[in-house]
Coordinates of C-alpha atoms and ligand atoms in Angstrom, one line a residue:
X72 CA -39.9 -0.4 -58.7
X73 CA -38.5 1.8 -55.7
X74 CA -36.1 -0.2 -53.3
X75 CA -34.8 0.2 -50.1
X76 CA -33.0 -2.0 -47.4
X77 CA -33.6 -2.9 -43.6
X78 CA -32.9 -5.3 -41.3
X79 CA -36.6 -5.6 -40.2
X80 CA -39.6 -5.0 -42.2
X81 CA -42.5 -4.0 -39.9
X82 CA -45.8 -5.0 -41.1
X83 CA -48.8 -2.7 -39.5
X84 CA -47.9 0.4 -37.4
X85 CA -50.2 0.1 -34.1
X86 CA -48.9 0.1 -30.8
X87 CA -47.1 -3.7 -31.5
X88 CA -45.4 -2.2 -34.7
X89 CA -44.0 1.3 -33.6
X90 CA -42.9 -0.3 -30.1
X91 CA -40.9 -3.2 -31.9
X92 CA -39.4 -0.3 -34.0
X93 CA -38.7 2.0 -31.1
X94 CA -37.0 -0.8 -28.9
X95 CA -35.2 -1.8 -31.8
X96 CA -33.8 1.0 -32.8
X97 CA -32.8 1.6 -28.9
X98 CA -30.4 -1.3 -29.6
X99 CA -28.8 -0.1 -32.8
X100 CA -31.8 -2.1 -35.3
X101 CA -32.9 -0.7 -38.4
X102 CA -36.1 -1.2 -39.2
X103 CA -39.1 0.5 -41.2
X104 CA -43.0 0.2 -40.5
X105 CA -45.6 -0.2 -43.3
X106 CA -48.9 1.0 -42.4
X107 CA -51.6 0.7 -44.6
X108 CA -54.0 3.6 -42.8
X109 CA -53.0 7.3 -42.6
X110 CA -51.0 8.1 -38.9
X111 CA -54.2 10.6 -38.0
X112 CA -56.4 7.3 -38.8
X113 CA -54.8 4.8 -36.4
X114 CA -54.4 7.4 -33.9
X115 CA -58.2 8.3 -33.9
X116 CA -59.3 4.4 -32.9
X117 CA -60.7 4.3 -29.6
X118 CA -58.9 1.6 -27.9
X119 CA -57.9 -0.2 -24.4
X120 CA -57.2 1.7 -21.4
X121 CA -55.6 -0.5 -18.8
X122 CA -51.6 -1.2 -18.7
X123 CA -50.1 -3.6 -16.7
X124 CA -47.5 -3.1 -14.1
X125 CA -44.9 -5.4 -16.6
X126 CA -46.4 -2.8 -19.6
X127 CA -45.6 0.5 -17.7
X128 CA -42.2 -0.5 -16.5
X129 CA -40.9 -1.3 -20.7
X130 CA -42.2 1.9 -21.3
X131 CA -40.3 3.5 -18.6
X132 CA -37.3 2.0 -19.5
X133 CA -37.7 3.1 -23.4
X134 CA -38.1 6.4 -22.4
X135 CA -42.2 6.4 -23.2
X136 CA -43.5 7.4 -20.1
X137 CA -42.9 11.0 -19.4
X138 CA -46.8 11.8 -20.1
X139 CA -47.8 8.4 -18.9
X140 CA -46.2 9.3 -15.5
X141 CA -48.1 12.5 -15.7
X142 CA -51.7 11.8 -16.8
X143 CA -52.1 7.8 -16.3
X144 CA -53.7 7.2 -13.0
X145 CA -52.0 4.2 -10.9
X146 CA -54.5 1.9 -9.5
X147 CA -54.3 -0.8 -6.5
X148 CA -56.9 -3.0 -7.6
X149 CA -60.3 -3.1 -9.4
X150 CA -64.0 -3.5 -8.1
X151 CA -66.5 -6.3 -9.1
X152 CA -69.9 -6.2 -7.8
X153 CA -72.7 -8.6 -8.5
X154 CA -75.7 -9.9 -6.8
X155 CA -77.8 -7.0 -6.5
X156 CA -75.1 -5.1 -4.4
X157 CA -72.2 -6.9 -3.0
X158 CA -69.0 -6.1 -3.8
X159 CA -65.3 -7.1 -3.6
X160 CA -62.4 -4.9 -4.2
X161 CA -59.4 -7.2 -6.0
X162 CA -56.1 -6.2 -4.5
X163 CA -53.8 -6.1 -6.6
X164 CA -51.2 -4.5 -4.9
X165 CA -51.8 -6.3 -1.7
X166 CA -51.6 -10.1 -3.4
X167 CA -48.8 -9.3 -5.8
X168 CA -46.9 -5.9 -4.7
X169 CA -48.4 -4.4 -8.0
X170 CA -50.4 -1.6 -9.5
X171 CA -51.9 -1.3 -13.0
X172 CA -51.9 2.3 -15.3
X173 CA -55.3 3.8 -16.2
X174 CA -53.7 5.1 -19.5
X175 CA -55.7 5.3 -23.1
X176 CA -54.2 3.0 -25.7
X177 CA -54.7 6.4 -27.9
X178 CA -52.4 8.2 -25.9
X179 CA -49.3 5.1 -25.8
X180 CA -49.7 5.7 -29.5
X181 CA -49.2 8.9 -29.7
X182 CA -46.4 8.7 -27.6
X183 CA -44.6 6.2 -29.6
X184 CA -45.5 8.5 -32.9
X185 CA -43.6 11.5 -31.3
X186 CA -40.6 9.1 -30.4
X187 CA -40.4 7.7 -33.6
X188 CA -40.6 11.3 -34.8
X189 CA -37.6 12.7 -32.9
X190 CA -35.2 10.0 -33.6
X191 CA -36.2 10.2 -37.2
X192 CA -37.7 6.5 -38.0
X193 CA -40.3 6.0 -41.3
X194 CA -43.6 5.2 -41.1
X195 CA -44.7 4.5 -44.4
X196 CA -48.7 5.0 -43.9
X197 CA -51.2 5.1 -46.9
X198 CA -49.4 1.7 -47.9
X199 CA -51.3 -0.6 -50.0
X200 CA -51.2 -4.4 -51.4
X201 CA -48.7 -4.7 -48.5
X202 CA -47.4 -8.1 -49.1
X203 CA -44.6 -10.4 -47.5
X204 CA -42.6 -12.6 -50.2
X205 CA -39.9 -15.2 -49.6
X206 CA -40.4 -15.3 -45.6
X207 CA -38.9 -19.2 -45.7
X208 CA -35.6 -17.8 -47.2
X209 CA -32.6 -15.9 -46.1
X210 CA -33.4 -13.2 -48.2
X211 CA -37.0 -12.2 -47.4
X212 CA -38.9 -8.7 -48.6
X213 CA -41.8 -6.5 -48.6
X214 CA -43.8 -5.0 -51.5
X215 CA -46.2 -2.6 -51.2
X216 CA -48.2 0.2 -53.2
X217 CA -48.2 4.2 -52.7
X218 CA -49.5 6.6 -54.7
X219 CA -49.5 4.2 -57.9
X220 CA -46.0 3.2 -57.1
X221 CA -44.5 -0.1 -56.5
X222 CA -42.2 -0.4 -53.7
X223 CA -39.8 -3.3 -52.5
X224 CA -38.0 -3.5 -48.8
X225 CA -35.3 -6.1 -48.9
X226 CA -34.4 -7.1 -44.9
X227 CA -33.5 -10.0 -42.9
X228 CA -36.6 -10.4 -40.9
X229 CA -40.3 -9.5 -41.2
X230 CA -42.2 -8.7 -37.9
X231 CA -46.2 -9.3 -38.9
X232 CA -48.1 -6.7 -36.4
X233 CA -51.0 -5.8 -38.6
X234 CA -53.9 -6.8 -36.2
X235 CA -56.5 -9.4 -36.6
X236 CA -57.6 -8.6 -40.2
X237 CA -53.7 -8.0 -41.5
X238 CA -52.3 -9.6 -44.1
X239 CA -49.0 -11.4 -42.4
X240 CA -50.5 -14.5 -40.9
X241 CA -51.9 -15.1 -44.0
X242 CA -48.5 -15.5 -45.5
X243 CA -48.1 -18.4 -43.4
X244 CA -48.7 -22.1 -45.3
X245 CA -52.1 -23.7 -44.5
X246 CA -50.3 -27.1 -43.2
X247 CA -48.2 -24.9 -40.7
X248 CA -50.7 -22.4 -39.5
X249 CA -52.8 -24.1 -36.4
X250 CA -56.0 -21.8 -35.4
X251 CA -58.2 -21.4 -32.0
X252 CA -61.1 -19.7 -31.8
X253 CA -64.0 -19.3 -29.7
X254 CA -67.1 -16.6 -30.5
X255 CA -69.6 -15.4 -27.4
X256 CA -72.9 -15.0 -28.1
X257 CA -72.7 -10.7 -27.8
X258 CA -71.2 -7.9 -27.4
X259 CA -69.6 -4.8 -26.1
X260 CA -71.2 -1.5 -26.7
X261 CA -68.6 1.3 -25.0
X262 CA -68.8 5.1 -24.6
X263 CA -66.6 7.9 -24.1
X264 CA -68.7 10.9 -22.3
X265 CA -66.8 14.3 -20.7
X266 CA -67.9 13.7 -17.3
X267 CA -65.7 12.6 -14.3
X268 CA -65.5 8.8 -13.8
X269 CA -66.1 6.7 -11.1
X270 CA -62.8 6.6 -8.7
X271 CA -62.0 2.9 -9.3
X272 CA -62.8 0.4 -12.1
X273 CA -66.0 -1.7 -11.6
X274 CA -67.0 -4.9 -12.9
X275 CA -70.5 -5.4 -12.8
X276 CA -72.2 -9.0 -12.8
X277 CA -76.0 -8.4 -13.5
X278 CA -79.2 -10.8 -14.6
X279 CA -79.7 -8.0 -17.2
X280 CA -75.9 -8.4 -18.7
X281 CA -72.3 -7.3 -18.0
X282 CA -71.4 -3.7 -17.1
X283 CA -68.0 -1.7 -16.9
X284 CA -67.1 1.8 -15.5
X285 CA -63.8 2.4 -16.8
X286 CA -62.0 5.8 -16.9
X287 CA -59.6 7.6 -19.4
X288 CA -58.8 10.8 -17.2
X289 CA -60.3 13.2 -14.8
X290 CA -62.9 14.4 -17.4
X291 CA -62.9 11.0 -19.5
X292 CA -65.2 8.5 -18.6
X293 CA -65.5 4.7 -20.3
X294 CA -68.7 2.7 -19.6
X295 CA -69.4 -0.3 -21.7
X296 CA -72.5 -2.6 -21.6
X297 CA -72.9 -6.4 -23.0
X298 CA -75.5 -6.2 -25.7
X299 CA -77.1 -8.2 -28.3
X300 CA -75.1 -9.4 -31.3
X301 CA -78.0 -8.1 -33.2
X302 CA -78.1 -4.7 -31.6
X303 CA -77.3 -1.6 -34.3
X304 CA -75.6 1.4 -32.2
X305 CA -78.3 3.6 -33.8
X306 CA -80.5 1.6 -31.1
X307 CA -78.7 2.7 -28.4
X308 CA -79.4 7.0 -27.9
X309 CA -77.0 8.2 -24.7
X310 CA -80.6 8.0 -22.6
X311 CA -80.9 4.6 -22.8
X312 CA -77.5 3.8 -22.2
X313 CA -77.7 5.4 -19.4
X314 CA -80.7 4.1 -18.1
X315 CA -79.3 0.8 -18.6
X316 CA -76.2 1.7 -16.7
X317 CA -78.2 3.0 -13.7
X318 CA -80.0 -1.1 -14.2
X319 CA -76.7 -3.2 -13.8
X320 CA -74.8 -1.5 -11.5
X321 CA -76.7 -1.7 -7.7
X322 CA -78.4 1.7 -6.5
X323 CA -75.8 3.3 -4.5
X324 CA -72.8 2.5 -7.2
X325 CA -75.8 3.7 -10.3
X326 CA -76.3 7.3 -7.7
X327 CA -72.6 7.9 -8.1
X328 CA -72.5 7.9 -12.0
X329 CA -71.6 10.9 -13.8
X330 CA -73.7 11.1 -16.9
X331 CA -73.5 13.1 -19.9
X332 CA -73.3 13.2 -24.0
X333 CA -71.5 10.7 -25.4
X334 CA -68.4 12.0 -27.7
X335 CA -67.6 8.6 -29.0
X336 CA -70.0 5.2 -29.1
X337 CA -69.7 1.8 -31.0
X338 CA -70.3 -2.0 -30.5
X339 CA -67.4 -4.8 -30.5
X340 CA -67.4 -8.0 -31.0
X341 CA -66.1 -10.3 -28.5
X342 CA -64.1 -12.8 -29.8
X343 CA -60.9 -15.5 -28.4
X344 CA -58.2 -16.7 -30.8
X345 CA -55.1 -17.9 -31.1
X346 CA -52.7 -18.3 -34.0
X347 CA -49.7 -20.6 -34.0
X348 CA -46.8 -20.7 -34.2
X349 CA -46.6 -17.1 -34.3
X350 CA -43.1 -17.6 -36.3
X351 CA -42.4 -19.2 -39.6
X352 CA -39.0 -19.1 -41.4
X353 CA -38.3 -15.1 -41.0
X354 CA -41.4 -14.0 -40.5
X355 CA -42.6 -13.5 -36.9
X356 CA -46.3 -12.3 -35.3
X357 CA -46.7 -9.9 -32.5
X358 CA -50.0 -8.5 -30.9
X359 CA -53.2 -8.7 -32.5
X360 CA -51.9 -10.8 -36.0
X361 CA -51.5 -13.8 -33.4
X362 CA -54.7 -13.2 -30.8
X363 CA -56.9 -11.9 -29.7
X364 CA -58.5 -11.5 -26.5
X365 CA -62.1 -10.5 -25.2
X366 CA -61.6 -7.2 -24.0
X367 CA -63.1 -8.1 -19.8
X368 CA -59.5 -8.1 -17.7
X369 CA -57.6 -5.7 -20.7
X370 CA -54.8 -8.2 -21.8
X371 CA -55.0 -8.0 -25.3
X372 CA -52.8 -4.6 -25.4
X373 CA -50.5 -6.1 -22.5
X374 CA -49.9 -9.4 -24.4
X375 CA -48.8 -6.8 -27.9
X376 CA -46.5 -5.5 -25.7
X377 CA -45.3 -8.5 -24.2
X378 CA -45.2 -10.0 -27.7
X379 CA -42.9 -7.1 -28.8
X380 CA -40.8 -7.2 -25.4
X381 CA -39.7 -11.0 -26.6
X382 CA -39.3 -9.8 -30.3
X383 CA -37.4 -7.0 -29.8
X384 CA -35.1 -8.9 -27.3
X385 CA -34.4 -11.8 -29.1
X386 CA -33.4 -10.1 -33.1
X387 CA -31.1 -7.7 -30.7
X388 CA -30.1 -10.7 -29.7
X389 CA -29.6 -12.0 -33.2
X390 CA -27.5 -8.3 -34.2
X391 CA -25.3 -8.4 -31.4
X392 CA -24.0 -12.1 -31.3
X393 CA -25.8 -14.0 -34.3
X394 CA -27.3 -16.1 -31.9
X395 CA -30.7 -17.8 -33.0
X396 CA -31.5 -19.0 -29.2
X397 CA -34.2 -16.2 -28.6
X398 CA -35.5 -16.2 -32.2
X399 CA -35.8 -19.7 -31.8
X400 CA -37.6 -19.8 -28.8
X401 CA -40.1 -16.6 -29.7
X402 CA -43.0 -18.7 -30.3
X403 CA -43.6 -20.6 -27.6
X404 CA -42.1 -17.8 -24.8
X405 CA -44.7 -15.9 -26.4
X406 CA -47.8 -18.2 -27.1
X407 CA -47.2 -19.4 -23.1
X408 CA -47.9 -16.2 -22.2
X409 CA -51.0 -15.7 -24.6
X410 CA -52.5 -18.7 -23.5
X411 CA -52.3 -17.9 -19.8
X412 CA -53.8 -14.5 -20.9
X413 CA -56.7 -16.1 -22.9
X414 CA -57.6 -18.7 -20.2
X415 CA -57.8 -16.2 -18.2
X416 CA -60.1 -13.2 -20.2
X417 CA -62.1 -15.8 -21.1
X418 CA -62.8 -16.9 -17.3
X419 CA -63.5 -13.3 -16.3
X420 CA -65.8 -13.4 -19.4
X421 CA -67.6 -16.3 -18.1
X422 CA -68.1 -15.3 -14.9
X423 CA -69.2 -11.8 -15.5
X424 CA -71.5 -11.8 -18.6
X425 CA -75.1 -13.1 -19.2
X426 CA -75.0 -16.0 -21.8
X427 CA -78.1 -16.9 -23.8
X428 CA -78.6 -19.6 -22.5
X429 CA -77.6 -20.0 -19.1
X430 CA -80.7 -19.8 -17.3
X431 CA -81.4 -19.3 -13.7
X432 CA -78.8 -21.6 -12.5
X433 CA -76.2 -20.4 -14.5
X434 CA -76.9 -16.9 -12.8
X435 CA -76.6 -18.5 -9.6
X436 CA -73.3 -20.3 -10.3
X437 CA -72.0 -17.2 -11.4
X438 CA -72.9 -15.4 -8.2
X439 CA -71.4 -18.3 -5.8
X440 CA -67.9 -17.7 -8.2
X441 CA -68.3 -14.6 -7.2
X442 CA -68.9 -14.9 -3.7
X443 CA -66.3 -17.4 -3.1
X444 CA -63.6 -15.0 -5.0
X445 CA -64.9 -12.8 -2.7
X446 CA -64.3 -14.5 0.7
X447 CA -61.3 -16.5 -0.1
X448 CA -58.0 -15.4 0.5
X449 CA -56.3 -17.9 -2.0
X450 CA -58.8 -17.6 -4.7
X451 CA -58.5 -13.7 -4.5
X452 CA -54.6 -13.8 -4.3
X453 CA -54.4 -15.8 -7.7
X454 CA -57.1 -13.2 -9.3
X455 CA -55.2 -10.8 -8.6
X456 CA -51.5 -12.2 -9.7
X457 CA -53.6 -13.0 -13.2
X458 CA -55.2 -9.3 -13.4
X459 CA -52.0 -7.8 -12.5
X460 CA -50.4 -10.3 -15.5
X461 CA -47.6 -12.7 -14.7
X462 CA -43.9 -11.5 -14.6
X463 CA -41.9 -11.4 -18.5
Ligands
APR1496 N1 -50.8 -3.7 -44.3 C1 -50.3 -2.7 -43.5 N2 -50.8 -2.4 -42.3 C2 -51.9 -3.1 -41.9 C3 -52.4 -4.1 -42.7 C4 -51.8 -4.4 -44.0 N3 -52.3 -5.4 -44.8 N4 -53.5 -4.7 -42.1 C5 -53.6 -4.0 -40.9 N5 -52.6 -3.1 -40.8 C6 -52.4 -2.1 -39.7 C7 -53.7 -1.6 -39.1 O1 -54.1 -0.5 -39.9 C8 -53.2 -1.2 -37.7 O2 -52.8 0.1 -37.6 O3 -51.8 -2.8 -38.7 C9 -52.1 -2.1 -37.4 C10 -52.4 -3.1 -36.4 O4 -52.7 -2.5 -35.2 P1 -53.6 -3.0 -34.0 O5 -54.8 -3.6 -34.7 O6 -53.8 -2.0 -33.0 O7 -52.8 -4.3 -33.4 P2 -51.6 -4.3 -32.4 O8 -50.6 -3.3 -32.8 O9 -51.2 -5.7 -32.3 O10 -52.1 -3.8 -31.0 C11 -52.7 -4.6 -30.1 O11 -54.3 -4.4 -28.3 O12 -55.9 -3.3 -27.1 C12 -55.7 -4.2 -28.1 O13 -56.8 -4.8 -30.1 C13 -56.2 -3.7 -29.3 O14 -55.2 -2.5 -31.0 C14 -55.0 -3.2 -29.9 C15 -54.1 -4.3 -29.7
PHB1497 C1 -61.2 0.2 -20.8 O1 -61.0 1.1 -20.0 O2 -61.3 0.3 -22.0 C2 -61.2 -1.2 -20.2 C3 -60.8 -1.4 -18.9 C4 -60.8 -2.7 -18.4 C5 -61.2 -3.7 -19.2 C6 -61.6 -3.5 -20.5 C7 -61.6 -2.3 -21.0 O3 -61.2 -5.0 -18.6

């Protein structure tokens, strides 16, 4: 058995784990990330593109943002059309003083790997059976598996950012552990093509299903489509998704799209769910190992980071005065802020996609949503304060 020592023990090294362990380590916190997929692996996941103005501005002050400042493209708002061609432009920085980053989730990873890199942290990757063991003591640890090799990391905390299928939560006893979940009926099936996007983001409310025009950068373009459940991506050839495109979206909008061979295509589920308490003993969630989000209105990156922002502040916190306040009061700072985010995806969810069942009249309700969003000062001003994300 090989053995090593750290204060925290991260579990899962997406954006949630190598954040935690940058800001951490900003403070003067040890800590060393477990990843059970190769670096080149996690870095390869096509992702969210969307941060928040709350996001951008904890990555400035880490000292993440150099490229982001280059390359990311600051938007005032975002477009939602519906109806067979009207159109409202939310406005963002008008109702809140805001922006939001057009910024790939690939690229704040890679960002954080180079980080990590230059200050010297480990990233164990190709880790296997990772497993957390005596989280409801003082003296928690890790094991894990490499290369036939048993390995233990004895720490004070353990920070569970493995994602939705990690092993953390599972840790957690099955009297403690409350779960919320709610599954739609479809979908999203998204694209990358080398063409240039659309200038703004647009929503798009149609009879035939949701659409998206997202971007990554000036050549990078994101579309996504709602589609069946049943759907296999082998179904979908780049002609008929765009075809389908140039169907949602109202003429003039479907004239302005850029099309071109896709260079990356897959479907999502769409799902909502909510673990809590996202702490137990020394063991605490962040990001996807606590919920997850449908992916219309781009929180579920946002709220890791959020989740992390908390984490970070409370076990540095913890180091400097061996305070429990923060640590004490993770959970619920952070599960009020996921449920506001939840509420929220899964209204713009319900208002922009096509459910199986919802008929004629639940077309038209959308559409008079839609319209009153569109005409109402109020209505748009607390869109837009939920879309921009509320303050930390
Ligand atoms: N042991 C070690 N690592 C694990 C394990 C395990 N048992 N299970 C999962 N992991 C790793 C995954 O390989 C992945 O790299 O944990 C990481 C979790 O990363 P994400 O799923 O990206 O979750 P998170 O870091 O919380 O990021 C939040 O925001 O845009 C959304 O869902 C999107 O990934 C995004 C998320
Ligand atoms: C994306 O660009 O991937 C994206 C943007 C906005 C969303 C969801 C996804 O609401």
């Amino acid at each position: 058995m090989n053995q090593s020592r750290t204060q925290v023990a991260i579990v899962g090294g997406g954006p949630a784990g190598l954040l935690l362990s940058h800001l951490l380590h900003l403070a003067g916190v040890e800590s060393i990330v477990v990843e059970r997929q190769t670096r080149a692996y996690v870095l390869s996941r096509v992702r969210a593109g969307v941060l928040e103005w709350g996001t951008v501005g904890i990555l400035r002050d880490a000292g993440l943002a150099d490229r982001m400042d280059r390359e990311g493209k600051i938007h005032d708002g975002t477009a939602i059309t519906w109806g067979g061609g009207k159109r409202l432009f939310l406005d963002i920085k008008q109702h809140t003083g805001r922006h939001f980053m057009a910024y790939g989730q690939t690229l704040m990873q890679e960002d954080l790997d180079s980080a990590i890199d230059r200050w010297g942290g480990t990233i164990v990757e190709e880790a296997e059976n990772v497993m957390p063991h005596d989280i409801e003591t003082d003296t928690p640890w890790v094991s894990y598996t490499k290369d036939g090799e048993e390995y233990r990391i004895d720490c004070d905390f353990v920070a569970g950012c493995d994602g939705y299928h990690g092993v953390s939560r599972t840790v957690i006893p099955a009297g403690v552990l409350r779960e919320y979940e709610r599954v739609y009926p479809f979908g999203w099936l998204g694209i990358l093509s080398e063409t240039p996007p659309l200038p703004e983001l647009i929503y798009c409310n149609s009879p035939r299903g949701f659409a998206l025009a997202s971007m990554r950068n000036p050549m990078l373009s994101r579309y996504y489509l709602q589609v069946s459940l049943e759907d296999d991506i082998d179904e979908w050839p780049d002609d008929r998704f765009w075809d389908e495109i140039s169907r949602r979206y109202p003429d003039d909008i479907a004239a302005d799209i850029v099309t071109g061979p896709s260079v990356e295509k897959s479907i999502a589920p769409i799902r909502s769910y909510v673990a809590e308490p996202m702490r137990h003993g020394r063991l605490f969630l962040a990001g996807d190992a606590a919920h997850i989000v449908p992916p219309t209105g781009a929180k579920g990156l946002n709220l890791a980071v959020s989740d992390v922002y908390y984490l970070s502040r409370a076990l540095i916190e913890y180091y400097a005065t061996g305070g429990w306040g923060l640590l004490d009061g993770y959970s619920d700072t952070a599960l009020h802020r996921v449920w506001n985010a939840v509420r929220f995806s899964w209204w713009l969810t319900t208002t922009l996609h096509r459910f199986p069942d919802q008929g004629e009249f639940g077309q038209r309700i959308q559409e008079s949503e839609l319209d009153y969003l569109s005409t109402s000062d109020a209505y748009m001003a607390a869109a837009a304060e939920q879309y921009a994300g509320l303050p930390l």
